Amino acid sequence: MKPVFEYTDYRKYLRDFYDWAKAHKRGFSHRAFMQAAGLSGPNYFKRVMEGVHNLTDFSIPKFAGALGLGSVEAEYFRHLVYFNQAETLDEKDRQFEKLMELKAPHAHHLLEKAQYDYYRDWFNVAIREMLAFFDYRGDAAELGKALTPPVPPKKVRGALALLEELKLIEKKSDGGYKPTAAFVLTGPDISSLLIPKFHQAMAGLAQEAITRHPKEERYFSGTTVSISEQAYLDIIEIIRACRKQILGRVEKEDSPERVYHLNMQLFPLTAGKLKKRKKS
């Protein structure tokens, strides 16, 4: 069975452990595991694996003992539980950093950390797109000044190294770089941290763009509407179709000049479903 350090989902780890133990341990069962953990309720293990129940500070070390984890493995398992059960992005972010710290000495290649770093800083994505038309010849300061807001040369060089590590860019014969067709693929638990953080960063840049760029270079509009749940679902499909149409236009572009980011948001301004007022 894979070591716990290779997991970013503790419930998946528990399911894999259960399958492995059923195949290799005589008489293993949910009840046997709970007895080894010193806990009551034979269905609790099953319900945790299924996501019905969460682990607690009391049950985490009990589970770690029944799993046969060493001290460092148990510590990783504890923070893995905290990561998966975190209710805020800040807490999820903090737990992810701790996981990578614990994992580092036990992993040959920390792909999750590289993926995390890619989405953490907006300019990683911008630089990759920029290299499709910007003739970079090793001058990190020049590339950094071409971004808005500008990015220091040290961070530009770090971004290039990261992009190369993720195989998102490759060196050309003249010493420059060009983007590859590769994508950053992450598991659902990593994506639940990375993608919202990326959208947060881009939303912040969008707010700054209102005053940073003249209106001829940026477009903002918004509409506040009252809709039903079905209308919401219909609008989402319209937005998706619009996005596909925009990407189709971008694919035809043969002479790009700038890198833009398109945000599309549809979010509630009221809490829950409000009851309709009866007509008198």
XYZ file of C-alpha atoms in Angstrom:
280
model
C 0.000 0.000 0.000
C 1.153 3.544 -0.756
C 2.504 5.561 2.198
C 0.234 8.197 3.703
C 2.542 10.946 2.386
C 1.274 10.254 -1.143
C -2.304 11.204 -0.237
C -4.103 14.545 -0.209
C -7.447 13.002 0.811
C -7.538 11.162 4.135
C -10.819 9.435 3.297
C -9.240 8.000 0.132
C -6.336 6.826 2.277
C -8.742 5.111 4.672
C -10.575 3.405 1.795
C -7.302 2.167 0.314
C -6.162 0.959 3.731
C -9.438 -0.919 4.216
C -9.125 -2.626 0.806
C -5.491 -3.510 1.493
C -6.222 -4.824 4.993
C -9.168 -6.926 3.779
C -6.838 -8.569 1.261
C -3.834 -9.044 3.567
C -5.120 -9.265 7.170
C -7.083 -12.298 8.260
C -10.379 -11.385 9.932
C -10.087 -7.674 9.243
C -13.368 -5.724 9.325
C -14.832 -2.362 10.281
C -15.447 -3.726 13.760
C -11.876 -5.055 14.052
C -10.462 -1.661 13.081
C -12.604 0.149 15.644
C -11.519 -2.295 18.352
C -7.868 -1.687 17.433
C -8.549 2.053 17.677
C -10.178 1.637 21.087
C -13.415 3.187 19.845
C -17.014 2.019 19.903
C -19.500 1.934 17.051
C -18.493 -0.458 14.235
C -20.152 1.727 11.567
C -18.160 4.849 12.471
C -15.136 3.796 10.367
C -17.383 3.165 7.365
C -19.214 6.478 7.814
C -15.942 8.408 8.017
C -14.736 6.790 4.790
C -18.012 7.701 3.098
C -17.854 11.319 4.283
C -20.892 11.054 6.555
C -18.859 11.749 9.709
C -15.680 13.756 10.304
C -12.753 12.822 12.497
C -12.133 14.856 15.657
C -9.094 15.754 17.744
C -10.062 12.812 19.963
C -10.498 10.238 17.188
C -7.584 11.286 14.930
C -4.813 9.759 17.123
C -7.004 6.693 17.709
C -7.273 6.154 13.959
C -3.553 6.807 13.459
C -2.768 4.081 16.009
C -5.079 1.566 14.337
C -3.522 2.428 10.976
C -0.091 1.582 12.388
C 1.364 5.006 11.594
C 4.681 6.182 13.015
C 5.014 9.555 14.723
C 5.755 11.611 11.576
C 3.168 9.691 9.560
C 0.595 10.266 12.306
C 1.405 13.981 12.297
C 0.930 14.088 8.518
C -2.358 12.196 8.873
C -3.551 14.681 11.505
C -2.884 17.693 9.287
C -4.343 15.836 6.301
C -7.603 15.531 8.238
C -7.441 19.232 9.133
C -6.760 20.097 5.474
C -9.716 18.090 4.160
C -12.091 19.316 6.852
C -11.014 22.985 6.812
C -13.957 25.373 6.430
C -12.038 28.426 5.169
C -9.489 28.958 2.410
C -7.021 30.514 4.861
C -7.148 27.456 7.116
C -6.902 25.113 4.125
C -3.912 27.087 2.888
C -2.195 26.893 6.298
C -2.744 23.140 6.554
C -1.492 22.572 3.009
C 1.776 24.332 3.815
C 2.175 22.089 6.863
C 1.497 18.976 4.759
C 4.173 19.958 2.243
C 6.628 20.620 5.083
C 6.027 17.156 6.564
C 5.992 15.469 3.182
C 9.224 16.970 1.815
C 11.735 14.530 3.391
C 9.621 11.531 2.312
C 8.822 12.395 -1.312
C 11.079 12.336 -4.372
C 9.089 14.985 -6.242
C 6.659 17.390 -4.611
C 4.349 17.890 -7.577
C 1.537 19.231 -5.387
C 3.823 21.997 -4.060
C 4.786 23.027 -7.600
C 1.113 23.058 -8.626
C 0.292 25.111 -5.554
C 3.019 27.629 -6.358
C 1.786 27.909 -9.969
C -1.692 29.062 -8.955
C -0.550 31.059 -5.927
C 0.985 33.898 -7.962
C -0.989 35.388 -10.853
C 2.124 36.232 -12.859
C 3.019 32.542 -13.379
C -0.039 32.164 -15.601
C 0.544 35.547 -17.274
C 4.206 34.813 -18.061
C 3.324 31.498 -19.656
C 0.791 33.181 -21.937
C 3.188 36.045 -22.605
C 5.919 33.717 -23.870
C 3.675 32.793 -26.805
C 4.608 36.134 -28.422
C 7.197 37.884 -26.198
C 10.760 37.295 -27.425
C 12.434 36.528 -24.089
C 16.248 36.346 -24.285
C 17.173 36.056 -20.626
C 16.362 39.611 -19.492
C 14.108 38.939 -16.484
C 13.894 42.657 -15.656
C 12.516 43.472 -19.125
C 9.927 40.702 -18.899
C 8.924 41.761 -15.402
C 8.425 45.392 -16.449
C 6.163 44.281 -19.298
C 3.699 42.856 -16.760
C 1.126 45.012 -14.993
C 1.641 45.437 -12.154
C 5.419 44.979 -12.705
C 7.122 41.907 -11.236
C 10.702 41.926 -9.824
C 13.362 40.003 -11.834
C 13.911 37.486 -9.010
C 10.249 36.481 -9.088
C 10.298 36.310 -12.886
C 13.241 33.892 -12.802
C 11.458 31.829 -10.144
C 8.324 31.720 -12.292
C 10.306 30.535 -15.325
C 11.958 27.769 -13.288
C 8.567 26.687 -11.950
C 6.956 26.678 -15.399
C 9.826 24.613 -16.747
C 9.549 22.158 -13.834
C 5.842 21.701 -14.557
C 6.674 21.287 -18.269
C 4.417 24.231 -19.111
C 7.227 25.902 -21.070
C 10.278 24.573 -22.869
C 13.529 26.102 -24.062
C 13.971 27.022 -27.712
C 17.171 26.611 -29.700
C 17.895 30.347 -29.384
C 17.796 30.162 -25.554
C 14.341 31.619 -25.152
C 11.167 29.836 -24.021
C 7.873 28.851 -25.569
C 4.685 27.483 -23.997
C 3.892 23.782 -24.325
C 0.490 22.158 -24.728
C 0.663 20.726 -21.196
C -1.929 21.440 -18.511
C -1.712 21.611 -14.726
C -3.740 18.627 -13.533
C -4.626 18.372 -9.852
C -6.759 16.117 -7.694
C -10.092 17.432 -6.413
C -8.782 18.201 -2.920
C -5.838 20.207 -4.238
C -8.091 21.972 -6.746
C -10.485 22.942 -3.941
C -7.619 25.022 -2.514
C -5.798 26.187 -5.648
C -8.615 27.309 -7.918
C -10.415 29.532 -5.349
C -7.060 31.104 -4.375
C -6.350 31.808 -8.039
C -9.778 33.400 -8.533
C -9.227 35.504 -5.409
C -5.928 36.814 -6.806
C -7.462 37.607 -10.188
C -10.466 39.313 -8.575
C -8.013 41.517 -6.685
C -6.245 42.454 -9.932
C -9.620 43.180 -11.524
C -10.441 45.612 -8.716
C -7.108 47.378 -9.199
C -7.571 47.453 -12.985
C -10.504 49.870 -12.626
C -8.071 52.646 -11.726
C -4.843 51.239 -13.208
C -5.993 51.113 -16.838
C -7.939 53.625 -18.941
C -11.458 52.544 -19.852
C -10.375 52.015 -23.474
C -8.169 49.117 -22.305
C -10.554 47.330 -19.957
C -14.245 46.470 -19.877
C -16.428 46.260 -16.789
C -20.185 45.848 -16.563
C -22.643 44.420 -14.067
C -26.339 43.734 -13.670
C -28.292 42.977 -10.516
C -31.322 40.740 -11.130
C -33.945 38.686 -9.279
C -33.992 35.078 -10.507
C -35.149 31.569 -9.645
C -32.943 28.511 -9.188
C -33.821 27.324 -12.706
C -32.969 30.726 -14.175
C -29.617 30.552 -12.358
C -28.859 27.177 -13.966
C -29.893 28.480 -17.389
C -27.650 31.550 -17.025
C -24.691 29.349 -16.067
C -25.117 27.431 -19.330
C -25.278 30.727 -21.257
C -22.016 31.859 -19.580
C -20.341 28.537 -20.411
C -21.406 28.802 -24.037
C -20.131 32.390 -24.165
C -16.783 31.325 -22.695
C -16.428 28.581 -25.314
C -17.197 31.095 -28.051
C -14.532 33.464 -26.685
C -11.953 30.661 -26.526
C -12.829 29.754 -30.109
C -12.017 33.318 -31.141
C -8.759 33.263 -29.175
C -7.661 30.070 -30.950
C -7.838 31.936 -34.265
C -5.500 34.677 -32.993
C -2.232 34.650 -34.948
C -0.698 37.931 -33.776
C -1.268 38.449 -30.010
C -0.029 41.717 -28.513
C -1.087 41.613 -24.838
C -2.179 39.155 -22.155
C -5.697 39.671 -20.773
C -7.642 37.831 -18.074
C -11.409 37.407 -18.388
C -13.472 37.130 -15.197
C -17.082 35.986 -15.224
C -18.997 36.082 -11.955
C -22.548 35.357 -10.938
C -23.060 35.391 -7.180
C -25.899 35.924 -4.683
C -26.550 39.162 -2.828
C -29.217 37.637 -0.581
C -29.027 34.684 1.822
C -30.884 31.485 0.949
C -34.274 31.323 -0.717
C -36.568 34.163 0.312
C -40.274 33.552 0.670
C -42.544 35.399 -1.704
C -44.813 37.991 -0.159
C -48.455 37.053 -0.561
C -50.566 39.429 -2.589
C -53.263 41.151 -0.537
